[in-house]
Coordinates of C-alpha atoms in Angstrom, one line a residue:
X10 CA 31.1 -47.5 -151.9
X11 CA 33.5 -48.9 -149.3
X12 CA 35.3 -45.6 -149.1
X13 CA 32.1 -43.8 -148.2
X14 CA 31.5 -46.2 -145.4
X15 CA 35.0 -45.7 -144.2
X16 CA 34.6 -41.9 -144.4
X17 CA 31.4 -42.2 -142.4
X18 CA 33.1 -44.2 -139.7
X19 CA 36.0 -41.7 -139.6
X20 CA 33.7 -38.7 -139.4
X21 CA 31.5 -40.3 -136.8
X22 CA 34.6 -41.2 -134.7
X23 CA 35.9 -37.7 -135.1
X24 CA 32.6 -36.2 -133.9
X25 CA 32.4 -38.6 -131.0
X26 CA 36.0 -37.8 -130.1
X27 CA 35.3 -34.1 -130.4
X28 CA 32.3 -34.3 -128.2
X29 CA 34.1 -36.5 -125.7
X30 CA 37.1 -34.1 -125.6
X31 CA 34.8 -31.1 -125.3
X32 CA 33.0 -32.8 -122.4
X33 CA 36.3 -33.6 -120.8
X34 CA 38.0 -30.2 -121.3
X35 CA 35.1 -27.7 -121.3
X36 CA 35.3 -27.5 -117.5
X37 CA 39.0 -26.8 -117.0
X38 CA 39.0 -24.5 -120.1
X39 CA 36.0 -22.5 -118.8
X40 CA 37.6 -22.3 -115.3
X41 CA 40.9 -21.0 -116.9
X42 CA 39.1 -18.4 -119.0
X43 CA 37.0 -17.2 -116.1
X44 CA 40.0 -16.8 -113.8
X45 CA 42.2 -15.2 -116.5
X46 CA 39.6 -12.7 -117.7
X47 CA 37.7 -12.0 -114.4
X48 CA 39.3 -8.5 -114.0
X49 CA 38.1 -7.5 -117.4
X50 CA 34.7 -9.1 -117.0
X51 CA 33.8 -7.7 -113.5
X52 CA 36.7 -5.7 -112.3
X53 CA 37.6 -8.2 -109.6
X54 CA 39.9 -11.2 -109.4
X55 CA 38.1 -14.5 -109.3
X56 CA 39.4 -17.9 -108.2
X57 CA 37.8 -21.3 -107.7
X58 CA 38.9 -24.7 -106.6
X59 CA 36.9 -26.6 -109.1
X60 CA 34.3 -26.1 -112.0
X61 CA 32.3 -28.9 -113.5
X62 CA 30.0 -28.5 -116.5
X63 CA 27.9 -31.3 -117.9
X64 CA 27.0 -30.1 -121.4
X65 CA 24.5 -32.9 -122.0
X66 CA 22.4 -32.5 -118.8
X67 CA 23.0 -28.7 -118.4
X68 CA 24.2 -29.1 -114.8
X69 CA 27.1 -27.0 -113.4
X70 CA 28.8 -26.8 -110.1
X71 CA 31.5 -24.6 -108.7
X72 CA 33.5 -25.4 -105.5
X73 CA 35.2 -22.9 -103.2
X74 CA 34.6 -19.8 -105.3
X75 CA 36.4 -16.6 -104.2
X76 CA 35.8 -13.1 -105.4
X77 CA 38.4 -10.7 -104.1
X78 CA 38.4 -7.0 -103.1
X79 CA 40.0 -4.6 -105.5
X80 CA 43.4 -5.1 -103.8
X81 CA 43.3 -8.8 -104.9
X82 CA 44.2 -10.0 -101.4
X83 CA 41.2 -9.7 -99.2
X84 CA 38.2 -11.9 -100.0
X85 CA 34.9 -10.1 -100.8
X86 CA 32.7 -13.1 -101.5
X87 CA 33.3 -16.8 -100.9
X88 CA 31.0 -19.8 -101.5
X89 CA 31.7 -23.4 -100.7
X90 CA 29.5 -24.7 -103.5
X91 CA 27.3 -23.3 -106.2
X92 CA 25.2 -25.6 -108.3
X93 CA 22.7 -25.0 -111.1
X94 CA 20.8 -26.8 -113.8
X95 CA 20.0 -25.3 -117.2
X96 CA 17.6 -26.6 -119.8
X97 CA 20.0 -27.0 -122.8
X98 CA 17.3 -27.3 -125.4
X99 CA 15.9 -23.8 -124.6
X100 CA 19.4 -22.4 -124.4
X101 CA 19.9 -23.4 -128.1
X102 CA 16.7 -21.4 -128.8
X103 CA 18.1 -18.2 -127.1
X104 CA 15.8 -18.9 -124.1
X105 CA 17.1 -19.3 -120.6
X106 CA 15.6 -21.7 -118.2
X107 CA 17.5 -22.4 -114.9
X108 CA 15.6 -25.0 -113.0
X109 CA 17.7 -24.8 -109.8
X110 CA 20.4 -22.5 -108.4
X111 CA 21.8 -23.4 -105.0
X112 CA 24.5 -21.6 -102.9
X113 CA 25.9 -23.6 -100.0
X114 CA 27.7 -21.7 -97.2
X115 CA 28.2 -18.4 -99.0
X116 CA 30.0 -15.6 -97.2
X117 CA 30.1 -12.0 -98.1
X118 CA 31.8 -9.0 -96.4
X119 CA 30.3 -5.5 -97.1
X120 CA 31.7 -2.2 -96.1
X121 CA 29.6 1.0 -95.9
X122 CA 31.0 4.5 -95.7
X123 CA 28.1 6.9 -95.5
X124 CA 26.0 6.0 -98.6
X125 CA 28.9 4.4 -100.4
X126 CA 29.3 0.6 -100.4
X127 CA 32.4 -1.6 -101.1
X128 CA 30.7 -3.2 -104.1
X129 CA 30.0 0.1 -105.9
X130 CA 32.9 -0.5 -108.3
X131 CA 31.2 -3.8 -109.4
X132 CA 27.8 -2.1 -110.1
X133 CA 29.6 0.7 -111.9
X134 CA 31.6 -1.8 -114.0
X135 CA 28.4 -3.4 -115.3
X136 CA 26.6 -0.1 -115.7
X137 CA 26.1 0.7 -119.4
X138 CA 27.9 3.8 -120.8
X139 CA 26.5 3.3 -124.3
X140 CA 24.4 6.3 -125.2
X141 CA 23.6 5.3 -128.7
X142 CA 20.0 4.7 -129.6
X143 CA 19.2 1.1 -129.9
X144 CA 16.4 -0.4 -132.0
X145 CA 13.6 -2.1 -130.1
X146 CA 14.1 -5.8 -129.7
X147 CA 12.0 -8.0 -131.9
X148 CA 11.0 -10.1 -129.0
X149 CA 11.5 -9.8 -125.2
X150 CA 14.2 -11.9 -123.5
X151 CA 12.6 -15.1 -122.2
X152 CA 14.0 -16.4 -119.0
X153 CA 12.9 -18.7 -116.2
X154 CA 14.9 -19.0 -113.0
X155 CA 13.4 -21.4 -110.4
X156 CA 14.2 -22.8 -107.0
X157 CA 16.9 -20.3 -105.9
X158 CA 18.2 -21.3 -102.5
X159 CA 20.9 -20.2 -100.1
X160 CA 21.9 -22.6 -97.4
X161 CA 23.8 -21.6 -94.2
X162 CA 25.0 -18.3 -95.5
X163 CA 26.9 -15.5 -93.6
X164 CA 26.9 -11.7 -94.1
X165 CA 29.4 -9.5 -92.4
X166 CA 28.5 -5.8 -92.6
X167 CA 31.0 -3.1 -91.5
X168 CA 29.8 0.5 -90.9
X169 CA 33.0 2.5 -91.3
X170 CA 32.0 5.9 -89.8
X171 CA 30.9 4.4 -86.5
X172 CA 33.3 1.4 -86.5
X173 CA 30.5 -1.1 -86.1
X174 CA 30.3 -4.7 -87.4
X175 CA 27.1 -6.7 -87.8
X176 CA 27.1 -10.4 -88.5
X177 CA 24.2 -12.4 -90.0
X178 CA 24.6 -16.1 -89.4
X179 CA 22.9 -19.3 -90.5
X180 CA 21.2 -17.4 -93.4
X181 CA 18.7 -19.5 -95.3
X182 CA 16.9 -18.1 -98.3
X183 CA 14.5 -19.4 -101.0
X184 CA 12.9 -17.8 -104.0
X185 CA 10.5 -20.0 -106.0
X186 CA 10.9 -18.3 -109.3
X187 CA 11.8 -15.3 -111.4
X188 CA 10.2 -15.5 -114.8
X189 CA 10.0 -13.1 -117.8
X190 CA 6.3 -13.0 -118.1
X191 CA 5.2 -12.8 -114.5
X192 CA 6.5 -9.9 -112.3
X193 CA 5.3 -11.5 -109.1
X194 CA 7.9 -13.3 -107.0
X195 CA 8.5 -14.3 -103.4
X196 CA 11.5 -14.2 -101.0
X197 CA 11.6 -16.3 -97.8
X198 CA 14.5 -15.9 -95.5
X199 CA 15.6 -16.5 -91.9
X200 CA 18.9 -15.8 -90.1
X201 CA 20.4 -15.3 -86.6
X202 CA 22.1 -12.1 -85.5
X203 CA 25.7 -12.6 -84.3
X204 CA 24.9 -10.4 -81.4
X205 CA 21.8 -12.3 -80.4
X206 CA 18.3 -12.7 -81.9
X207 CA 16.5 -14.3 -84.8
X208 CA 14.7 -12.9 -87.7
X209 CA 12.5 -14.3 -90.4
X210 CA 10.7 -12.7 -93.3
X211 CA 8.3 -13.7 -96.1
X212 CA 8.2 -11.0 -98.8
X213 CA 5.9 -11.1 -101.8
X214 CA 6.9 -8.6 -104.4
X215 CA 5.8 -7.3 -107.8
X216 CA 9.0 -6.3 -109.4
X217 CA 7.3 -4.1 -112.0
X218 CA 5.1 -2.0 -109.7
X219 CA 7.1 -2.6 -106.5
X220 CA 3.9 -3.4 -104.6
X221 CA 4.8 -5.7 -101.7
X222 CA 3.3 -7.8 -98.8
X223 CA 5.6 -8.7 -95.9
X224 CA 5.4 -11.0 -92.9
X225 CA 8.2 -10.1 -90.5
X226 CA 9.1 -12.0 -87.3
X227 CA 11.7 -10.9 -84.8
X228 CA 12.7 -12.8 -81.7
X229 CA 14.9 -11.5 -78.9
X230 CA 16.9 -9.1 -81.0
X231 CA 19.6 -7.8 -78.7
X232 CA 19.6 -4.0 -78.9
X233 CA 23.1 -3.8 -77.3
X234 CA 24.3 -4.2 -80.9
X235 CA 23.0 -0.8 -81.7
X236 CA 24.9 1.1 -79.0
X237 CA 27.5 2.4 -81.5
X238 CA 24.9 3.9 -83.9
X239 CA 23.1 5.4 -80.8
X240 CA 26.4 6.8 -79.5
X241 CA 26.9 8.7 -82.8
X242 CA 23.8 10.8 -82.0
X243 CA 23.7 10.6 -78.2
X244 CA 26.5 10.6 -75.6
X245 CA 25.3 7.4 -74.1
X246 CA 27.3 5.1 -71.9
X247 CA 25.4 2.0 -72.8
X248 CA 22.3 0.4 -74.4
X249 CA 20.5 -2.8 -73.3
X250 CA 17.2 -4.4 -74.3
X251 CA 15.5 -6.8 -76.6
X252 CA 13.1 -6.4 -79.5
X253 CA 10.3 -8.9 -80.4
X254 CA 7.8 -8.4 -83.2
X255 CA 5.3 -10.0 -85.4
X256 CA 4.2 -7.7 -88.2
X257 CA 2.1 -8.1 -91.4
X258 CA 2.5 -5.2 -93.8
X259 CA 1.8 -4.2 -97.4
X260 CA 2.6 -1.2 -99.5
X261 CA 4.8 0.1 -102.3
X262 CA 8.5 0.7 -102.2
X263 CA 8.2 3.7 -104.4
X264 CA 6.2 5.6 -101.8
X265 CA 7.4 5.9 -98.2
X266 CA 4.0 6.5 -96.8
X267 CA 2.1 3.8 -98.7
X268 CA 2.4 1.3 -95.9
X269 CA -0.4 -0.6 -94.2
X270 CA 0.5 -2.8 -91.2
X271 CA -0.9 -4.8 -88.3
X272 CA 0.7 -6.9 -85.6
X273 CA 2.7 -6.5 -82.3
X274 CA 5.9 -4.8 -81.4
X275 CA 7.5 -5.3 -78.0
X276 CA 10.6 -3.8 -76.4
X277 CA 11.8 -5.4 -73.1
X278 CA 14.4 -4.6 -70.5
X279 CA 15.5 -1.5 -72.3
X280 CA 18.0 0.8 -70.6
X281 CA 20.0 3.7 -71.9
X282 CA 22.9 4.7 -69.6
X283 CA 24.6 8.0 -69.4
X284 CA 28.3 8.5 -69.6
X285 CA 28.8 7.8 -65.9
X286 CA 27.2 4.3 -66.4
X287 CA 24.0 5.2 -64.5
X288 CA 20.6 4.6 -66.0
X289 CA 19.3 7.7 -67.9
X290 CA 16.0 6.0 -68.9
X291 CA 14.7 2.5 -68.9
X292 CA 11.6 0.4 -68.8
X293 CA 10.6 -3.2 -68.3
X294 CA 8.5 -3.4 -71.4
X295 CA 6.9 -1.2 -74.1
X296 CA 4.3 -3.0 -76.1
X297 CA 2.2 -1.8 -79.1
X298 CA -0.5 -3.9 -80.5
X299 CA -1.6 -2.6 -83.9
X300 CA -5.0 -3.5 -85.3
X301 CA -4.6 -1.4 -88.5
X302 CA -2.0 1.2 -89.4
X303 CA -2.2 2.9 -92.8
X304 CA -0.2 6.1 -93.1
X305 CA -1.5 7.0 -96.6
X306 CA -5.1 6.5 -95.7
X307 CA -4.7 8.2 -92.3
X308 CA -5.7 5.2 -90.2
X309 CA -4.1 4.6 -86.8
X310 CA -6.0 2.0 -84.9
X311 CA -4.3 0.4 -81.9
X312 CA -5.5 -2.3 -79.7
X313 CA -3.2 -1.6 -76.7
X314 CA -0.3 0.6 -75.9
X315 CA 1.5 -0.4 -72.7
X316 CA 4.5 1.1 -71.0
X317 CA 5.6 -0.9 -67.9
X318 CA 7.9 0.3 -65.2
X319 CA 9.4 3.2 -67.0
X320 CA 12.2 5.1 -65.3
X321 CA 13.6 8.5 -66.2
X322 CA 16.1 10.8 -64.6
X323 CA 16.2 14.5 -65.2
X324 CA 19.1 16.6 -64.0
X325 CA 19.0 20.4 -64.2
X326 CA 22.3 22.4 -64.4
X327 CA 23.0 26.1 -64.6
X328 CA 24.1 25.6 -68.2
X329 CA 21.5 23.1 -69.3
X330 CA 20.3 19.6 -68.4
X331 CA 21.3 16.0 -68.8
X332 CA 19.3 15.6 -72.0
X333 CA 21.0 18.5 -73.7
X334 CA 24.4 17.3 -72.4
X335 CA 23.8 13.9 -74.0
X336 CA 22.9 15.2 -77.5
X337 CA 25.8 15.0 -79.9
X338 CA 26.4 18.4 -81.5
X339 CA 26.2 18.6 -85.3
X340 CA 29.6 18.6 -86.8
X341 CA 31.3 16.7 -84.0
X342 CA 33.4 13.6 -84.6
X343 CA 30.6 11.3 -83.3
X344 CA 28.0 13.0 -85.5
X345 CA 30.0 12.8 -88.7
X346 CA 27.7 13.8 -91.6
X347 CA 27.5 10.8 -93.9
X348 CA 25.0 12.2 -96.3
X349 CA 25.7 13.7 -99.6
X350 CA 23.1 16.4 -99.2
X351 CA 20.7 17.7 -96.5
X352 CA 17.7 16.1 -98.2
X353 CA 19.4 12.7 -98.7
X354 CA 18.5 9.9 -96.3
X355 CA 21.5 8.6 -94.4
X356 CA 21.4 4.8 -94.7
X357 CA 24.5 4.2 -92.6
X358 CA 22.8 4.7 -89.2
X359 CA 19.6 3.0 -88.1
X360 CA 18.6 6.0 -85.8
X361 CA 19.3 8.7 -88.4
X362 CA 17.4 6.5 -90.9
X363 CA 14.4 6.3 -88.7
X364 CA 14.5 10.0 -88.0
X365 CA 14.6 10.7 -91.7
X366 CA 11.6 8.4 -92.3
X367 CA 9.6 10.0 -89.5
X368 CA 10.4 13.5 -90.8
X369 CA 9.4 12.6 -94.3
X370 CA 6.1 11.0 -93.2
X371 CA 5.2 13.8 -90.8
X372 CA 5.8 16.4 -93.4
X373 CA 3.7 14.7 -96.0
X374 CA 0.9 13.0 -94.0
X375 CA -1.5 14.1 -91.2
X376 CA -2.6 12.1 -88.2
X377 CA -6.3 12.9 -87.5
X378 CA -8.0 9.5 -87.6
X379 CA -6.9 7.4 -84.6
X380 CA -8.2 5.0 -82.0
X381 CA -7.0 2.8 -79.2
X382 CA -8.7 0.4 -76.9
X383 CA -6.4 1.4 -74.0
X384 CA -3.2 3.3 -73.2
X385 CA -1.5 2.1 -70.0
X386 CA 1.5 3.3 -68.0
X387 CA 2.3 1.1 -65.0
X388 CA 4.7 1.7 -62.0
X389 CA 6.6 4.6 -63.5
X390 CA 9.5 6.3 -61.7
X391 CA 10.9 9.7 -62.3
X392 CA 13.8 11.4 -60.4
X393 CA 14.3 15.1 -60.7
X394 CA 17.6 16.7 -59.6
X395 CA 18.2 20.4 -59.5
X396 CA 21.9 21.4 -59.3
X397 CA 21.3 25.1 -59.8
X398 CA 20.6 25.8 -56.1
X399 CA 23.0 26.2 -53.2
X400 CA 21.9 22.8 -52.0
X401 CA 21.0 20.0 -54.4
X402 CA 17.3 19.4 -54.7
X403 CA 16.0 15.9 -55.4
X404 CA 12.4 14.9 -55.8
X405 CA 11.2 11.3 -56.3
X406 CA 8.0 10.5 -58.3
X407 CA 7.2 6.8 -57.9
X408 CA 4.4 4.4 -58.5
X409 CA 3.2 6.5 -61.5
X410 CA 0.2 4.9 -63.1
X411 CA -1.9 6.2 -66.0
X412 CA -4.7 4.6 -67.9
X413 CA -7.2 5.7 -70.5
X414 CA -10.6 4.6 -71.6
X415 CA -11.2 3.8 -75.2
X416 CA -9.8 6.6 -77.4
X417 CA -11.3 7.5 -80.7
X418 CA -10.8 10.6 -82.8
X419 CA -14.4 10.3 -83.9
X420 CA -15.7 10.1 -80.3
X421 CA -16.9 12.7 -77.9
X422 CA -14.0 12.7 -75.4
X423 CA -10.7 11.3 -74.4
X424 CA -10.3 10.4 -70.7
X425 CA -7.1 9.8 -68.8
X426 CA -6.6 9.0 -65.2
X427 CA -3.3 9.2 -63.3
X428 CA -1.9 8.7 -59.8
X429 CA 1.6 8.8 -58.3
X430 CA 3.5 8.7 -55.0
X431 CA 5.2 12.1 -54.3
X432 CA 8.6 11.8 -52.6
X433 CA 7.7 8.7 -50.6
X434 CA 4.8 10.4 -48.7
X435 CA 2.4 12.5 -50.8
X436 CA -0.3 11.3 -53.1
X437 CA -1.1 12.7 -56.6
X438 CA -4.3 12.0 -58.5
X439 CA -5.4 13.5 -61.8
X440 CA -8.4 13.3 -64.2
X441 CA -8.2 14.6 -67.7
X442 CA -11.1 14.8 -70.2
X443 CA -10.7 16.3 -73.6
X444 CA -12.4 16.5 -76.9
X445 CA -10.3 14.7 -79.7
X446 CA -9.3 18.1 -81.1
X447 CA -8.1 19.2 -77.7
X448 CA -10.0 22.5 -78.0
X449 CA -12.0 21.7 -74.8
X450 CA -10.3 20.2 -71.9
X451 CA -11.1 19.6 -68.2
X452 CA -8.1 18.9 -66.0
X453 CA -8.7 18.1 -62.3
X454 CA -5.9 17.1 -60.0
X455 CA -5.2 16.9 -56.3
X456 CA -2.2 16.6 -54.0
X457 CA -2.4 15.2 -50.5
X458 CA 0.1 14.9 -47.7
X459 CA 2.9 16.7 -49.5
X460 CA 5.7 17.6 -47.1
X461 CA 6.7 21.3 -47.3
X462 CA 10.1 20.4 -45.9
X463 CA 10.9 18.5 -49.1
X464 CA 11.3 21.9 -50.8
X465 CA 13.7 23.4 -48.3
X466 CA 16.5 23.6 -50.9
X467 CA 14.4 26.1 -52.8
X468 CA 13.2 28.1 -49.7
X469 CA 16.8 28.4 -48.5
X470 CA 18.1 29.4 -51.9
X471 CA 15.4 32.0 -52.7
X472 CA 14.3 33.4 -49.4
X473 CA 17.0 32.0 -47.0
X474 CA 14.4 30.4 -44.8
X475 CA 14.0 26.7 -44.2
X476 CA 10.7 25.0 -43.0
X477 CA 10.7 22.6 -40.1
X478 CA 7.2 21.3 -40.6
X479 CA 4.1 21.5 -42.8
X480 CA 1.9 19.3 -44.8
X481 CA 0.1 20.6 -48.0
X482 CA -3.1 19.5 -49.6
X483 CA -4.0 21.0 -53.0
X484 CA -7.0 20.6 -55.3
X485 CA -7.3 22.2 -58.7
X486 CA -10.1 22.1 -61.2
X487 CA -9.5 23.6 -64.6
X488 CA -11.6 24.1 -67.7
X489 CA -10.1 25.2 -71.0
X490 CA -12.3 26.1 -73.9
X491 CA -10.7 27.5 -77.1
X492 CA -7.7 28.5 -75.1
X493 CA -9.7 30.3 -72.4
X494 CA -8.8 29.1 -68.9
X495 CA -11.0 29.0 -65.9
X496 CA -9.4 27.5 -62.8
X497 CA -10.2 27.0 -59.1
X498 CA -7.3 26.2 -56.8
X499 CA -7.8 25.4 -53.1
X500 CA -4.6 25.1 -50.9
X501 CA -4.6 23.8 -47.4
X502 CA -1.4 23.7 -45.3
X503 CA -1.3 22.3 -41.8
X504 CA 1.3 22.9 -39.1
X505 CA 3.6 25.1 -41.3
X506 CA 6.6 26.1 -39.3
X507 CA 9.2 28.5 -40.7
X508 CA 12.7 28.5 -39.3
X509 CA 15.2 31.3 -38.8
X510 CA 16.9 32.8 -41.8
X511 CA 20.2 31.2 -42.8
X512 CA 23.4 33.2 -42.9
X513 CA 23.3 34.1 -46.5
X514 CA 21.9 36.9 -48.6
X515 CA 18.6 35.7 -50.2
X516 CA 17.7 36.3 -53.7
X517 CA 14.4 37.7 -52.4
X518 CA 14.3 39.5 -49.1
X519 CA 10.8 38.3 -47.9
X520 CA 9.7 38.2 -44.2
X521 CA 8.7 34.6 -44.5
X522 CA 8.0 33.9 -40.8
X523 CA 5.8 37.0 -40.7
X524 CA 4.0 36.1 -43.8
X525 CA 3.3 32.6 -42.5
X526 CA 1.9 34.0 -39.2
X527 CA -0.4 36.4 -41.1
X528 CA -1.7 33.6 -43.3
X529 CA -2.5 31.2 -40.5
X530 CA -6.1 31.0 -39.2
X531 CA -7.0 30.5 -35.5
X532 CA -6.3 26.8 -35.8
X533 CA -2.8 27.4 -37.1
X534 CA -3.6 26.3 -40.6
X535 CA -3.4 28.1 -44.0
X536 CA -6.3 28.0 -46.3
X537 CA -6.2 29.7 -49.7
X538 CA -8.8 29.8 -52.5
X539 CA -7.1 31.1 -55.7
X540 CA -9.3 31.4 -58.7
X541 CA -7.5 31.9 -62.0
X542 CA -8.8 33.0 -65.4
X543 CA -7.0 34.0 -68.6
X544 CA -6.4 33.5 -72.3
X545 CA -3.7 31.0 -73.0
X546 CA -3.6 32.2 -76.6
X547 CA -2.3 35.6 -75.3
X548 CA 1.5 35.6 -75.4
X549 CA 1.5 38.2 -72.6
X550 CA -0.4 35.9 -70.3
X551 CA 1.9 33.8 -68.1
X552 CA 0.2 31.2 -65.8
X553 CA 3.6 30.6 -64.2
X554 CA 3.4 34.0 -62.5
X555 CA 0.1 32.9 -60.8

C-alpha cells in the first residue's frame, strides 16, 4: 500500500504544481494570445503593458491597453487601467456574473465622415454573416454585469466634412447593472466640454422597449464651438453665446415624436456675425420655461417665453438681401451633402440634424393645443438698410417691447401689445387681439411724431423731391373676419414742406409741391381719412396698392 501513498503524493504534487504554474503563466500566456490574434479576433492590432488574471478570485486587470487604427500606427482607444471581477463558480455553470468593471482614464478618438464612423470596420467584423437556420437555444444566456464605471475618461470626436474637433473631458460614467432577466437599466454621466461648459445626464432605459426617462443638465455650454457646423449652412463670420438647460423628459427612442418634456432652456449673449465681422443678429438672453411639452399628445404648455435685447440687421440689395446672401447654396463646398439619401437624417451636423428632426415632427404632428402664461420681448433693436436707392436709406427701430396676456388655444382670445421708438424720435404702439384660430383679428396701431424727412432717400429716388420738414401722426384700426378686412386709417401731417426737384430724372414724374399744397388745409396741415375694405383671400386684392 506504500506505493499507493507515494502515487497519491506524486499526483497531488503534480496537480498543485500544475495549478501553481497555471496561476503563474496564465496571465502572460493570455496576454500573448490576445496580442498575437487580435487582428483575427477584432480586425485591429491590440497591445497592452500588463495583464493580470487571478483564476481563484476571478479578478482581472489590464494596464495601458491600446487598440490601434487599421493602419496599426495611430491609437484608436487607450485605457490606463481596466479591472473586473467575475464569479468563477457561475462561469463553470455557463453563467456570466461580472460584479465590477472599471475603466480608469480611457481615451478614444472617433472620426465621422457623413454617416460613416471610424469604428464601422469593428462593428462589421463582429456582424454575423451566417445565414443558416439555428435551432432555438434550450435556455436563455444568463448574465449579470454590475457596477460599470468610467473614471476620468476622454473622447475626441473629429467631424471630417467640416474639419471640426470636439473634446469631452473628465468623463465619469456609472451603470448599476445589466442583467439578463431585467431590461431596465440606468446610465449616469457627467463631463466637461473642451471648448467650455459642463453636462450631466441621468438616463433610465428599458433596452427591450426603448422607453426612456432622462434628466439633462447643461451649464454654460460655449456655442462658439458650433461655428463650423453653422458655417456649413450659413456664411457666418462668427458665433458666440452660451447654453444652459435643466430638462426632464421621457419617451421612446423608436418614435421621434414620442417625447414628453418639462424644464428650462436658456441661451445667453448669443451673436451671429456676418462675413464682415459685424453682428447680423444677437440677443442678451432667450429663455423658455416649459411646464409640459408632449409632441405625440399635442400638448404645448409654456410658463414663460422671454427674448431680451434682441438685435437684427436687415440689408436690402438690388439682387437680394443679407439673409439670402448668407445662406449656403446646396451643392457648394460648405454645404457638402453627407447623407446617403434625401430621406436620411444627417448625423454629422447638429444644425442639419435639428432641421431634419423639426421637419419630421412638423410633417407628422400638428400643433393645436398650446398655452403660455406670458410671451415677452424686451428692448429689441432692428436696423433696416436699403441699398437699392440712389442714396442709402437707414431706419432704426429701437426700444421694441412686446408682451402678451395669458395665451391658451382653448381660450377666447390672444392679446399682444407692442411699442417701439421710430428712428430716434417717433413712437409706435400696437394692440392685437385674435381668436386662437386667427380667423378673427383686431389690429390697432398708431404712429406719432414720425419725421417725414427720414424718408427723403425714397422721395428723392422715386419723385426726385426731398422734404425739408414735416411730422406725421397715423392711427389705424383694422378688423379681419374670415379674411374680410375692414380698416380705418387717419393720417395727420404737420408742417410738411417739399423742396425743389433734384437734378435727376425721377421714376415717377409727380408734381409733389403742387400736390402738397392742394392737400393742406387752412392751417397748413394735411388730414386724410382713408377707409379700406377688401377680401384678403382674393389673390387679385393687393393691400399694398392702397
